[in-house]
mmCIF file with all atom_site columns, C-alpha atoms in Angstrom:
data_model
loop_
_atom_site.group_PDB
_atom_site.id
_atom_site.type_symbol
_atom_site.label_atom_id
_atom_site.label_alt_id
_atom_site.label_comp_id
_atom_site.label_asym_id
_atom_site.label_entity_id
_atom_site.label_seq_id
_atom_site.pdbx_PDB_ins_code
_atom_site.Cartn_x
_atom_site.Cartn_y
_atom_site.Cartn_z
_atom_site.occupancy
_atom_site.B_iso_or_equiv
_atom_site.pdbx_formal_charge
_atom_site.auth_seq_id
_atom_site.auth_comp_id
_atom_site.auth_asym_id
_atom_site.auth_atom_id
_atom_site.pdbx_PDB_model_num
ATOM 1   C CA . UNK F 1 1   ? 7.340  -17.725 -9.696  1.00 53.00 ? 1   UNK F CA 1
ATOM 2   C CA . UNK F 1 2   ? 5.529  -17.669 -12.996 1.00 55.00 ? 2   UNK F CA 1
ATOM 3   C CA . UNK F 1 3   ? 4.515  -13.561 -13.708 1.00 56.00 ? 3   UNK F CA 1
ATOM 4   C CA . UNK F 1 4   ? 1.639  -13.097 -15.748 1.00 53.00 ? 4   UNK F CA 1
ATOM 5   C CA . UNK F 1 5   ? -0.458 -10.101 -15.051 1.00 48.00 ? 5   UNK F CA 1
ATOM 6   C CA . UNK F 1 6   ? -1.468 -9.626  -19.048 1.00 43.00 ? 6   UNK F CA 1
ATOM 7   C CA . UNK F 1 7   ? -2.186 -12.548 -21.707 1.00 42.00 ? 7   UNK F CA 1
ATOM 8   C CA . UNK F 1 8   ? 0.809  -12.813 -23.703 1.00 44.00 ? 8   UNK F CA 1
ATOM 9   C CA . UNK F 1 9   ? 2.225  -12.137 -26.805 1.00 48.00 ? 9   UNK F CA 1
ATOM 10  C CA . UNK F 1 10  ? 2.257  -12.507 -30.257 1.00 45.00 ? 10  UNK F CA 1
ATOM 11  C CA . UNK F 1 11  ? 5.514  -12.421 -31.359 1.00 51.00 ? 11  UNK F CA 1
ATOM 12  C CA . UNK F 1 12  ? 8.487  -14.402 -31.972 1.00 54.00 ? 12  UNK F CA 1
ATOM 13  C CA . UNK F 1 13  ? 11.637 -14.949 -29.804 1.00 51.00 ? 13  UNK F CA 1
ATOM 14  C CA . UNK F 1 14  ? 14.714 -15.598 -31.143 1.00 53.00 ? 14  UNK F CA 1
ATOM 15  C CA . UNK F 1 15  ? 17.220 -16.443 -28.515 1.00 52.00 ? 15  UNK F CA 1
ATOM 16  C CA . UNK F 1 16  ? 20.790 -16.319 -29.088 1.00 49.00 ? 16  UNK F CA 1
ATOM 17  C CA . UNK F 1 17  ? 23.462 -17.259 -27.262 1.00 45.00 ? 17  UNK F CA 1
ATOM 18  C CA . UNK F 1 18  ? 26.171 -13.784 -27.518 1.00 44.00 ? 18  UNK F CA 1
ATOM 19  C CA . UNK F 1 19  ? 29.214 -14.554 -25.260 1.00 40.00 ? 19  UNK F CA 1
ATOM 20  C CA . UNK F 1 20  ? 30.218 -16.676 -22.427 1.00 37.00 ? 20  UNK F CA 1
ATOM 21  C CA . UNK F 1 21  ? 31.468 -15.166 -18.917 1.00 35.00 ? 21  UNK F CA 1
ATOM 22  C CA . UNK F 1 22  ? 33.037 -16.217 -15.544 1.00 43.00 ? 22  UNK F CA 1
ATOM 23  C CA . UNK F 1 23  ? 30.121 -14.937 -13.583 1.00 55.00 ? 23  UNK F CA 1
ATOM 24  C CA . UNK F 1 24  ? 27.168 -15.367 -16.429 1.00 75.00 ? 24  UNK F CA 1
ATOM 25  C CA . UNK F 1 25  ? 26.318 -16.844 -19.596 1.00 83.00 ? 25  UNK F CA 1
ATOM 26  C CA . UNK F 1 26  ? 25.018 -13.200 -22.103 1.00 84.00 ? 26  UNK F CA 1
ATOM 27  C CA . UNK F 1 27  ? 21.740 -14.054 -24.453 1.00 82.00 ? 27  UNK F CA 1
ATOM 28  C CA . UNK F 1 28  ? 21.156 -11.738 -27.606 1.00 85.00 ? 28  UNK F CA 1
ATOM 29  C CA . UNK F 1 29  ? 17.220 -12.047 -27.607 1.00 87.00 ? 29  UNK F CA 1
ATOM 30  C CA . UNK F 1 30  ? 15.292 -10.499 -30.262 1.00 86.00 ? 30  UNK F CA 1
ATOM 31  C CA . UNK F 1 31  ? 11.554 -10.407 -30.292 1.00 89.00 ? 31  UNK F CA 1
ATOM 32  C CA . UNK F 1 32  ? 9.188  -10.303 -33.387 1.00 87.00 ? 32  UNK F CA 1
ATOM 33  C CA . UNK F 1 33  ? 5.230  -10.021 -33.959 1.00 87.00 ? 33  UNK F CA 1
ATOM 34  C CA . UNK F 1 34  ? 3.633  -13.034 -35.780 1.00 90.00 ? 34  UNK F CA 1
ATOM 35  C CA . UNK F 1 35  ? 4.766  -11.427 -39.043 1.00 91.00 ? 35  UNK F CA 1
ATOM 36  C CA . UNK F 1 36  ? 8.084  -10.762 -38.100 1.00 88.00 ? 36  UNK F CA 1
ATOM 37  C CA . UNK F 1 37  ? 8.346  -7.662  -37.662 1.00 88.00 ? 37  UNK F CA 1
ATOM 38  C CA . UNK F 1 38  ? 10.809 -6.329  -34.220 1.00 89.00 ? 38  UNK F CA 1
ATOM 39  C CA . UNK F 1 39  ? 8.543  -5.337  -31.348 1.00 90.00 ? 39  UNK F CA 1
ATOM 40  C CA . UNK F 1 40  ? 9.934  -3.120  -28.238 1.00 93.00 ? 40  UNK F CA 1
ATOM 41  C CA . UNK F 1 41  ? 9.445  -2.529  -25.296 1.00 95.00 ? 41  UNK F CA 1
ATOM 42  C CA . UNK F 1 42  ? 8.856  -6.731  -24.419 1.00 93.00 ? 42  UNK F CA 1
ATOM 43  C CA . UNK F 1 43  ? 10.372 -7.908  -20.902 1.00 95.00 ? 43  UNK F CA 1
ATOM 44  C CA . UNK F 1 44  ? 12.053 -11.027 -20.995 1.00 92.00 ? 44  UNK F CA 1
ATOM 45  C CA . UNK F 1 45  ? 13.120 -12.267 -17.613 1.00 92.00 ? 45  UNK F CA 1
ATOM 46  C CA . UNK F 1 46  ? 14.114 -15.271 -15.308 1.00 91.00 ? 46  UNK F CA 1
ATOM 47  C CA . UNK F 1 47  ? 11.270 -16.640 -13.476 1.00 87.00 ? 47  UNK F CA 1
ATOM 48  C CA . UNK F 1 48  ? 12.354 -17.982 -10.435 1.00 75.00 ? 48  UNK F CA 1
ATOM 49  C CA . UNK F 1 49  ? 14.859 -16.398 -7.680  1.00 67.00 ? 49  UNK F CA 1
ATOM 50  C CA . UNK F 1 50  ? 18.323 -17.847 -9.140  1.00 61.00 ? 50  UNK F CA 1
ATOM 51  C CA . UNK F 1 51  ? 20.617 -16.443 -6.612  1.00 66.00 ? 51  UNK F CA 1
ATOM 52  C CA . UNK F 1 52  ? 19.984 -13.495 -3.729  1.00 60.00 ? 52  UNK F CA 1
ATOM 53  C CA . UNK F 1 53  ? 19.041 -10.293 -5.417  1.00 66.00 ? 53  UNK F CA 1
ATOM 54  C CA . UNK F 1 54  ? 21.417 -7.235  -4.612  1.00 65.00 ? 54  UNK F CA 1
ATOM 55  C CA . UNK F 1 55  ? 20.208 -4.214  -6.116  1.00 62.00 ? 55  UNK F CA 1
ATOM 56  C CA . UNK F 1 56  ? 23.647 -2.447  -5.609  1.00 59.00 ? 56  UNK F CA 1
ATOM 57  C CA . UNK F 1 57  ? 22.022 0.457   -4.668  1.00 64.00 ? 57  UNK F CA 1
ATOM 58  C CA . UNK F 1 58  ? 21.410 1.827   -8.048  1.00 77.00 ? 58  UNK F CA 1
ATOM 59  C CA . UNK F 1 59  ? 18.282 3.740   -8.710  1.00 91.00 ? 59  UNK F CA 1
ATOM 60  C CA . UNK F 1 60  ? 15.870 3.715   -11.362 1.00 96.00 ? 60  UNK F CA 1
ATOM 61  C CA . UNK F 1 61  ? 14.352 6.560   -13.115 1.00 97.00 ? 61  UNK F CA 1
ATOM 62  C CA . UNK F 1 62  ? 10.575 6.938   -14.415 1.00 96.00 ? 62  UNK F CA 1
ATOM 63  C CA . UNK F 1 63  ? 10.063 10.265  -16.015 1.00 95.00 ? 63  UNK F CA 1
ATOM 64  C CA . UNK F 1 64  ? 7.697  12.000  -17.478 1.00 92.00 ? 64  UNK F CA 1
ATOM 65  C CA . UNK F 1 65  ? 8.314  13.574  -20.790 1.00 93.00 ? 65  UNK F CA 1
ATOM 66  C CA . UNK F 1 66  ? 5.936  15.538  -23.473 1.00 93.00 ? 66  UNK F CA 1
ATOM 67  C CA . UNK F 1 67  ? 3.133  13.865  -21.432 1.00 93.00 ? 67  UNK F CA 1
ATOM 68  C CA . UNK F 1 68  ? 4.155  10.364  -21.628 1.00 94.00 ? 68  UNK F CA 1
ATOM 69  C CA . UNK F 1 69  ? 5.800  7.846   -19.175 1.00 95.00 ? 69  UNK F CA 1
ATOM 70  C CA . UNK F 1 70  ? 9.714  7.475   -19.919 1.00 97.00 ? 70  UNK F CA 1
ATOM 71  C CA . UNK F 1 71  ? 10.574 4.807   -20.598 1.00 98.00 ? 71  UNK F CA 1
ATOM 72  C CA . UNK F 1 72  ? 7.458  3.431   -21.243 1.00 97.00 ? 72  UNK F CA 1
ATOM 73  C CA . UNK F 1 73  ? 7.864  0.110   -19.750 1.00 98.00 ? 73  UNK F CA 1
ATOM 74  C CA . UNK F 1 74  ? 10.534 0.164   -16.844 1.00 98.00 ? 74  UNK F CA 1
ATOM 75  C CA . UNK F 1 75  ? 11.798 -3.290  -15.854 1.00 97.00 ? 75  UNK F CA 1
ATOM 76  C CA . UNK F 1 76  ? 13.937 -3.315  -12.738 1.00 96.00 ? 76  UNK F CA 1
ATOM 77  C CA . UNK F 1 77  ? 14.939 -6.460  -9.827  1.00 94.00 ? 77  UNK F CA 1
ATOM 78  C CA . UNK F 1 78  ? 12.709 -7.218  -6.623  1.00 93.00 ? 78  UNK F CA 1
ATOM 79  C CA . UNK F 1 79  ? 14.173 -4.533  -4.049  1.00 92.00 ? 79  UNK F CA 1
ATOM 80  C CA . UNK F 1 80  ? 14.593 -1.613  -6.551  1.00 95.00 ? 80  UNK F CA 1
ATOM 81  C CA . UNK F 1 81  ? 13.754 1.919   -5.664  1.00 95.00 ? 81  UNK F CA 1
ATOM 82  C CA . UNK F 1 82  ? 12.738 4.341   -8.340  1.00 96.00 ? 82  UNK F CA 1
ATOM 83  C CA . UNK F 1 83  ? 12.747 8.109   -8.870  1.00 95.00 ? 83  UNK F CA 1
ATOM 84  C CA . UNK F 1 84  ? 9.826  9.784   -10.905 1.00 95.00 ? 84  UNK F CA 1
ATOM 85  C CA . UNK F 1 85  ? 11.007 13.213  -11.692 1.00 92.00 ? 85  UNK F CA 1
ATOM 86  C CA . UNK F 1 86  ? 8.861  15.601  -14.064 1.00 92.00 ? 86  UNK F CA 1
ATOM 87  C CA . UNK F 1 87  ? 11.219 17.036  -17.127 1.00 93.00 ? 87  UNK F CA 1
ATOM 88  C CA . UNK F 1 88  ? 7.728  18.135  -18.536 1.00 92.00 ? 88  UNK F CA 1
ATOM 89  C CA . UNK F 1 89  ? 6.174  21.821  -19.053 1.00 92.00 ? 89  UNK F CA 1
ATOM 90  C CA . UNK F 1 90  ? 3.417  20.469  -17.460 1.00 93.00 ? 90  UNK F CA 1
ATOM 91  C CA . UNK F 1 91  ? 2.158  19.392  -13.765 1.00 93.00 ? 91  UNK F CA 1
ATOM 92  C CA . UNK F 1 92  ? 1.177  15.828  -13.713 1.00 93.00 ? 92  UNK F CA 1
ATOM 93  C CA . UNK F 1 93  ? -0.200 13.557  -10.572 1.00 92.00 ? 93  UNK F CA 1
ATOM 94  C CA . UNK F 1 94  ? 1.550  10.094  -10.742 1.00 95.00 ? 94  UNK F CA 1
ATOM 95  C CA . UNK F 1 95  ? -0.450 7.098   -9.901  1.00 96.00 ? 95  UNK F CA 1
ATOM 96  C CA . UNK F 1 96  ? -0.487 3.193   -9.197  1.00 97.00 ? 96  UNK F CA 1
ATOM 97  C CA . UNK F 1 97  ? -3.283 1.169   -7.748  1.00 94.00 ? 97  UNK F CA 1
ATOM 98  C CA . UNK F 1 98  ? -1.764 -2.054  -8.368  1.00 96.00 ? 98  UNK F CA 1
ATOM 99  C CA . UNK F 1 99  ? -1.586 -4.543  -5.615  1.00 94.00 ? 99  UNK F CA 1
ATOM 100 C CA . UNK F 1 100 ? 2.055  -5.219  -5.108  1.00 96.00 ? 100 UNK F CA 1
ATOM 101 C CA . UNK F 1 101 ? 2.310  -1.273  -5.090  1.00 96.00 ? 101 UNK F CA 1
ATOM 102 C CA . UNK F 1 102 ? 0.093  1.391   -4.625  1.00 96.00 ? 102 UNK F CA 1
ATOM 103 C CA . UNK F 1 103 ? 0.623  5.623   -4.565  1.00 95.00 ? 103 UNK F CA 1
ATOM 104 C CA . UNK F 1 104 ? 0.604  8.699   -5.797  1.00 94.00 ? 104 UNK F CA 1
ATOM 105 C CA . UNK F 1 105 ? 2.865  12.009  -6.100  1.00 92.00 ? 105 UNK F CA 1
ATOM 106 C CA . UNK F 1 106 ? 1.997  15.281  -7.428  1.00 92.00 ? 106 UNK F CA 1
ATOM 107 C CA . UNK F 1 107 ? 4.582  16.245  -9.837  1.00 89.00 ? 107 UNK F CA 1
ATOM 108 C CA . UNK F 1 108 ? 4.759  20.084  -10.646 1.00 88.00 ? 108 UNK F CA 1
ATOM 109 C CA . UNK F 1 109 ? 6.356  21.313  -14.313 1.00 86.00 ? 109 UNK F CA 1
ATOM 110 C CA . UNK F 1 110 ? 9.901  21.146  -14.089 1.00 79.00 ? 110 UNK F CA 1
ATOM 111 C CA . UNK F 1 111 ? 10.442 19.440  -10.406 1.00 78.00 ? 111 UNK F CA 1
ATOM 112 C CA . UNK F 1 112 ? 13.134 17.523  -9.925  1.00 80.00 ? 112 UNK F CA 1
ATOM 113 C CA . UNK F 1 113 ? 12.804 16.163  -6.320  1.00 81.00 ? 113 UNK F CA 1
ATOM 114 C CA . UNK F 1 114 ? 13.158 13.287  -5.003  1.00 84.00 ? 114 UNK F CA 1
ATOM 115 C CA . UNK F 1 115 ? 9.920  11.176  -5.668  1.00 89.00 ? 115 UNK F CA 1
ATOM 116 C CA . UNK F 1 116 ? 10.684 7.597   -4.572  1.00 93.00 ? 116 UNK F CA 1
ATOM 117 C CA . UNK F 1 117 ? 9.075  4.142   -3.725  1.00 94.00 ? 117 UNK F CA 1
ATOM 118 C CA . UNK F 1 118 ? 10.780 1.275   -3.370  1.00 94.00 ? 118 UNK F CA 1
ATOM 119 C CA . UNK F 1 119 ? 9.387  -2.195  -5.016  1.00 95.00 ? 119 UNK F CA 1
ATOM 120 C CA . UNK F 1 120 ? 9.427  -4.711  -2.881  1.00 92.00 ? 120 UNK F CA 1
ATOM 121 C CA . UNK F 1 121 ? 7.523  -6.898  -4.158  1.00 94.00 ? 121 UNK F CA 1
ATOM 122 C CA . UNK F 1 122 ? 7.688  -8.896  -8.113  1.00 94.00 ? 122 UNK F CA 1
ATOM 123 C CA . UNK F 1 123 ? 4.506  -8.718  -10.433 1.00 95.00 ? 123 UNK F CA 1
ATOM 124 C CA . UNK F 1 124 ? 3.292  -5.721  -12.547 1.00 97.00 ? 124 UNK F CA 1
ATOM 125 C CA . UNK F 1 125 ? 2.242  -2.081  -11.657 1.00 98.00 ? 125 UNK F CA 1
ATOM 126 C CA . UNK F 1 126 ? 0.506  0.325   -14.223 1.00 97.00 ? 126 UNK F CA 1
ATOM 127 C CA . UNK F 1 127 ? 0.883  3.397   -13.803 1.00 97.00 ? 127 UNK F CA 1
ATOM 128 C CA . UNK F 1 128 ? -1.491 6.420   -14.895 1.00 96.00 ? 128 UNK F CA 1
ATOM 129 C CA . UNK F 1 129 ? -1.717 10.271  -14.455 1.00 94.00 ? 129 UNK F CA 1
ATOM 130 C CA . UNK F 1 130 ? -5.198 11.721  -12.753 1.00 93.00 ? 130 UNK F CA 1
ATOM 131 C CA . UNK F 1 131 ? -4.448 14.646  -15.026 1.00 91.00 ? 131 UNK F CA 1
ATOM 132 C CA . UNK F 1 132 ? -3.692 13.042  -18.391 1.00 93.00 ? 132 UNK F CA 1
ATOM 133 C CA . UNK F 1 133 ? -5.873 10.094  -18.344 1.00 91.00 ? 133 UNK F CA 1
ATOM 134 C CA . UNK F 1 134 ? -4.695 8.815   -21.847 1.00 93.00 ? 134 UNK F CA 1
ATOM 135 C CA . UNK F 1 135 ? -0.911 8.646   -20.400 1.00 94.00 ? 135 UNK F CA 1
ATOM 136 C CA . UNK F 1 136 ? -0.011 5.377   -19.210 1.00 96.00 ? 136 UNK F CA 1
ATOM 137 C CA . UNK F 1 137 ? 2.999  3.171   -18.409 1.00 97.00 ? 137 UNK F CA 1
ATOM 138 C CA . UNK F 1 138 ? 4.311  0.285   -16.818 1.00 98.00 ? 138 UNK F CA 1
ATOM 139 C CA . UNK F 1 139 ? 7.095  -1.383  -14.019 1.00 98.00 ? 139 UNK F CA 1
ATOM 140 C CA . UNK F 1 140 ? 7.702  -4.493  -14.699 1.00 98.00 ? 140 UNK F CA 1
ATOM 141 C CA . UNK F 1 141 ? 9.546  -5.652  -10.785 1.00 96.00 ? 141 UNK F CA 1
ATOM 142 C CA . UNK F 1 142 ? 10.996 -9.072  -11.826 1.00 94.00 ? 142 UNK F CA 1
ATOM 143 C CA . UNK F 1 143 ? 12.304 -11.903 -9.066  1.00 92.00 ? 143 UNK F CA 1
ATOM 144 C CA . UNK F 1 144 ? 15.905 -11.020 -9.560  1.00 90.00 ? 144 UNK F CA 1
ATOM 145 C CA . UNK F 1 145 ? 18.634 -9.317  -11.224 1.00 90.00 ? 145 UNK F CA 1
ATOM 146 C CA . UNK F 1 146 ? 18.373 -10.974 -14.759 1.00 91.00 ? 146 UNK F CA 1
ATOM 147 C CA . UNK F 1 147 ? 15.523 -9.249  -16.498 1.00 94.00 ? 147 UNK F CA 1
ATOM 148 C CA . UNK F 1 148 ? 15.625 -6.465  -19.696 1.00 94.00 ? 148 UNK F CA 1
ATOM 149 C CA . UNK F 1 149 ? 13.302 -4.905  -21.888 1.00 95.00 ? 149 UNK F CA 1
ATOM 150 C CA . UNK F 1 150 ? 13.447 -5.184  -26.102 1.00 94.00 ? 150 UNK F CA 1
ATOM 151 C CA . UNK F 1 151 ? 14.560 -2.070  -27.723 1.00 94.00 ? 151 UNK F CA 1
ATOM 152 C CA . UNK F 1 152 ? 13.305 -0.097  -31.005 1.00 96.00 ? 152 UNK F CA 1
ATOM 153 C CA . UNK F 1 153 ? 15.012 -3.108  -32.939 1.00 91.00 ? 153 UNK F CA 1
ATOM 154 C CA . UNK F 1 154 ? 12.867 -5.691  -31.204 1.00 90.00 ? 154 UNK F CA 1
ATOM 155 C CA . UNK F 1 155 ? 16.873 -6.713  -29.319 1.00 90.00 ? 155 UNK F CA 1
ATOM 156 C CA . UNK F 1 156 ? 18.380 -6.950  -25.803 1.00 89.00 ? 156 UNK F CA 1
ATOM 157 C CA . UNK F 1 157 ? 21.440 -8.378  -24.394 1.00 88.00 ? 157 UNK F CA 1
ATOM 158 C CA . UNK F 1 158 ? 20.426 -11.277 -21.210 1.00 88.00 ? 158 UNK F CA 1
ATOM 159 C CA . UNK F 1 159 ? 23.194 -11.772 -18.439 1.00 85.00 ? 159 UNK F CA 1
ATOM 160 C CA . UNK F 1 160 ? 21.834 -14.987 -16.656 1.00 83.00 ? 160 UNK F CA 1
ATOM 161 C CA . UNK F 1 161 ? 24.087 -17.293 -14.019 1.00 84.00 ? 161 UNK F CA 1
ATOM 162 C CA . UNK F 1 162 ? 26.401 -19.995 -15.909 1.00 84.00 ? 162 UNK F CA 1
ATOM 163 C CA . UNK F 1 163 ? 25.374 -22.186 -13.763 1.00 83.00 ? 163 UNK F CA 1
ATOM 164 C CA . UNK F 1 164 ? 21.994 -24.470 -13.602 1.00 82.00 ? 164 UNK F CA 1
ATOM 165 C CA . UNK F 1 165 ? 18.610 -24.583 -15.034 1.00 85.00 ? 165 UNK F CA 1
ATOM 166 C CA . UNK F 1 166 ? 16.679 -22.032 -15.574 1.00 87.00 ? 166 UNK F CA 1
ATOM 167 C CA . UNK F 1 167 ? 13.258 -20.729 -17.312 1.00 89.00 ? 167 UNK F CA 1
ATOM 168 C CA . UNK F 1 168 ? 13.100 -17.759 -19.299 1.00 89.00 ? 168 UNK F CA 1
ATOM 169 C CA . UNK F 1 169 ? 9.823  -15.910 -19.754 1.00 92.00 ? 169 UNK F CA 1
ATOM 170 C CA . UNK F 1 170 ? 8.496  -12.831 -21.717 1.00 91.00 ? 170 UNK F CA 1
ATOM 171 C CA . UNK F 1 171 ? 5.991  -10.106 -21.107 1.00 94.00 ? 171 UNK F CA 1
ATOM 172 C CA . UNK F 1 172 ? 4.066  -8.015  -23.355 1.00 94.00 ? 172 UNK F CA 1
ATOM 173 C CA . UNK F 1 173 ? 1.380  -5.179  -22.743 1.00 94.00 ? 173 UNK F CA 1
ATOM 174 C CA . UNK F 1 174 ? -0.175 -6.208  -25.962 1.00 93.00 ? 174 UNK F CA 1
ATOM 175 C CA . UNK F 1 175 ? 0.236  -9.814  -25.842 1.00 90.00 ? 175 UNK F CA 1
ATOM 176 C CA . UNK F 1 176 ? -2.628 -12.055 -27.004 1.00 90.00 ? 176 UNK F CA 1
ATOM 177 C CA . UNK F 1 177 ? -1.390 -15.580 -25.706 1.00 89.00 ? 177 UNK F CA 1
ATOM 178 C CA . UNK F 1 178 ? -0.563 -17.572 -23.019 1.00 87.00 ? 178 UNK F CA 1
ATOM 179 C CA . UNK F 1 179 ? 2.777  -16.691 -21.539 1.00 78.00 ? 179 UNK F CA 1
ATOM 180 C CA . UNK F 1 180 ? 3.280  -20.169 -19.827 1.00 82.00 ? 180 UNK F CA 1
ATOM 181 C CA . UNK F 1 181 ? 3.499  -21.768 -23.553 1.00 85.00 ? 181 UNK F CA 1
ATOM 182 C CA . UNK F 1 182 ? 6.030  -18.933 -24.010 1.00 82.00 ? 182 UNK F CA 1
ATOM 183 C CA . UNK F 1 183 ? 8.429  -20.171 -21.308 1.00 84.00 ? 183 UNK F CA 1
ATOM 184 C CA . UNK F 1 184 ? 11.531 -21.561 -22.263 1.00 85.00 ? 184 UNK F CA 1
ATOM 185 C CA . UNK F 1 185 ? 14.179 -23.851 -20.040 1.00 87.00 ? 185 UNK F CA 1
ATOM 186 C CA . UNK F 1 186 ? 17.485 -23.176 -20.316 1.00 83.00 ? 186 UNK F CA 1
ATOM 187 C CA . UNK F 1 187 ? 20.274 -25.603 -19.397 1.00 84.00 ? 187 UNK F CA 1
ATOM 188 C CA . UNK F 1 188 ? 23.603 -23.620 -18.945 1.00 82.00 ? 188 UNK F CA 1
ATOM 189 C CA . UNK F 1 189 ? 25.817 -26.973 -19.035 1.00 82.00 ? 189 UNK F CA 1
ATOM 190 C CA . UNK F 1 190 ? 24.802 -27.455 -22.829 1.00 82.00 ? 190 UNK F CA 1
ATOM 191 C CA . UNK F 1 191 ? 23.138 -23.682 -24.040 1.00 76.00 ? 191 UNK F CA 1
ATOM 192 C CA . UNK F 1 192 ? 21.408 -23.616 -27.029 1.00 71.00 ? 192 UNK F CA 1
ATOM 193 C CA . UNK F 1 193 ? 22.783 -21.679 -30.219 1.00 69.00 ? 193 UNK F CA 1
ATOM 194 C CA . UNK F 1 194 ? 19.122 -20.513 -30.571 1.00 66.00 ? 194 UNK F CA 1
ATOM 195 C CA . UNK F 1 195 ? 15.607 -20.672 -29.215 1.00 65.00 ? 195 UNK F CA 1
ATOM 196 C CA . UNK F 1 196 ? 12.675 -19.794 -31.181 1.00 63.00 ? 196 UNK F CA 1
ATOM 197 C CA . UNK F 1 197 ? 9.067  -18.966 -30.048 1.00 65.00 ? 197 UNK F CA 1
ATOM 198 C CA . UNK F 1 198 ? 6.616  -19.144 -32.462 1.00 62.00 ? 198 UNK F CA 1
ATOM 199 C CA . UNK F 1 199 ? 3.300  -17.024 -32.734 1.00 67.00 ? 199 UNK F CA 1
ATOM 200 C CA . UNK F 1 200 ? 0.329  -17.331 -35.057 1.00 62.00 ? 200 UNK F CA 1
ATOM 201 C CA . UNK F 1 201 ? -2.202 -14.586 -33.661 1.00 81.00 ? 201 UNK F CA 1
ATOM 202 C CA . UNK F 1 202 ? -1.914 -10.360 -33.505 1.00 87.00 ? 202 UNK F CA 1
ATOM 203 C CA . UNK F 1 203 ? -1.197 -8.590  -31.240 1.00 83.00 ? 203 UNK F CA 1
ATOM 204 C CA . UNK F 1 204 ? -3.645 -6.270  -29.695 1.00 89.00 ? 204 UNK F CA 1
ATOM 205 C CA . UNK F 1 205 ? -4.404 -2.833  -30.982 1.00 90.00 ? 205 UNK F CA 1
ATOM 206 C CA . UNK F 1 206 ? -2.090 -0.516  -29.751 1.00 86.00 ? 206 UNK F CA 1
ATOM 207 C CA . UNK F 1 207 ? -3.870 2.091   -26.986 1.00 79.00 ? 207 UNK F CA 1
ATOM 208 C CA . UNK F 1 208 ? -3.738 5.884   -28.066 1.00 74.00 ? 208 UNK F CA 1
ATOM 209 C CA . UNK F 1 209 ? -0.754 7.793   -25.754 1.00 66.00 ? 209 UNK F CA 1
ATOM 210 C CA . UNK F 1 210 ? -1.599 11.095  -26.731 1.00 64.00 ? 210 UNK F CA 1
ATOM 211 C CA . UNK F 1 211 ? -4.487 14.090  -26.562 1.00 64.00 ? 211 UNK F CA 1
ATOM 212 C CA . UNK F 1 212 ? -4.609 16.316  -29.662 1.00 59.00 ? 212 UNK F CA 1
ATOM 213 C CA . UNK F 1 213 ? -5.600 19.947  -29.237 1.00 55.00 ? 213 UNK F CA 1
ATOM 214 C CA . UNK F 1 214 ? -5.424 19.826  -24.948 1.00 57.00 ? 214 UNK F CA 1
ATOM 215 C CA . UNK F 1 215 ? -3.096 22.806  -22.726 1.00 58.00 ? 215 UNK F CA 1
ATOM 216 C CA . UNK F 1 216 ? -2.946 21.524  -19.642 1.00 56.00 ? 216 UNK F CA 1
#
């Protein structure tokens, strides 16, 4: 199932192949912008349903912090259910309108209850507050288990099955390309060293998280 809710990116992919286990084959994947520089917060993930996916009952967190979404992209498996606590000083009313999952929770300063919706269903939900219109934030629910999201240095670690073919994909708020040229096959009986993805255009401007000068 190809995901593509948002153009794709310009950036770079540098796929490395870290370590070899009994149960999976472990990528290092770094991303870069068309001028090389490391981008975060990019989801790279296996298309297609490669084996039942098993949550394990873990849960996922989104919180909000100093009136942003933490993390700011969440990726998590088909099946997942997530938490959104508020560690803010402020209230804030949680919202998604996308079509694989819509609601809403009003999320007083400093609660901490349970605040939970399962998401049942892969493709992309935004999420916003009614009170902070500028904050914004995204779940990324991928078709199984083998999905992660870049870090600060642009790097993630990939568990995928040793076994088969596969296609690995990438996702971008900011992207500015088409994400099926970005696509990559990946043919665990004879793994690449590396695989590169090359991008010539910018990405888009970056949207502006925060309100100077507002109390509430």
């Amino acid at each position: 199932m190809r995901l593509h809710p948002i153009k794709p990116l310009l950036a770079c992919l540098l796929l490395a192949v870290h370590a070899s286990y009994g149960y999976a084959l472990e990528f290092k994947v770094r991303v870069l912008t068309a001028d090389n520089k490391p981008l975060s917060d990019a989801v790279i993930y296996l298309e297609s349903p490669a084996e039942p996916v098993s949550t394990g009952g873990k849960l996922a967190v989104m919180d909000q912090q100093n009136k942003a979404f933490v993390p700011h992209v969440l990726a998590v498996p088909v099946g997942t259910l997530v938490d959104f606590p508020n560690t803010d000083s402020v209230n804030h009313y949680v919202y998604s309108f996308s079509e694989i999952k819509k609601f809403q929770f009003k999320l007083f300063k400093g609660d901490l209850e349970k605040h939970q919706t399962q998401f049942d269903k892969p493709g992309l939900v935004t999420l916003g507050c009614n009170i902070h219109d500028f904050m914004l934030g995204y779940i990324f629910v991928a078709p199984n288990a083998y999905v992660g999201v870049s870090d600060s240095a642009g790097e993630l670690n990939l568990k995928v099955p040793d076994k088969g073919d596969f296609t690995l994909a990438i996702w971008h708020e900011r992207s500015n390309e088409d994400l099926d040229k970005l696509a990559q096959k990946i043919d665990t009986a004879n793994p690449p060293k590396e695989i590169k993805f090359r991008f010539s255009k910018s990405l888009k401007p970056q949207r502006k998280m925060t309100h100077e000068g507002d109390d509430y």
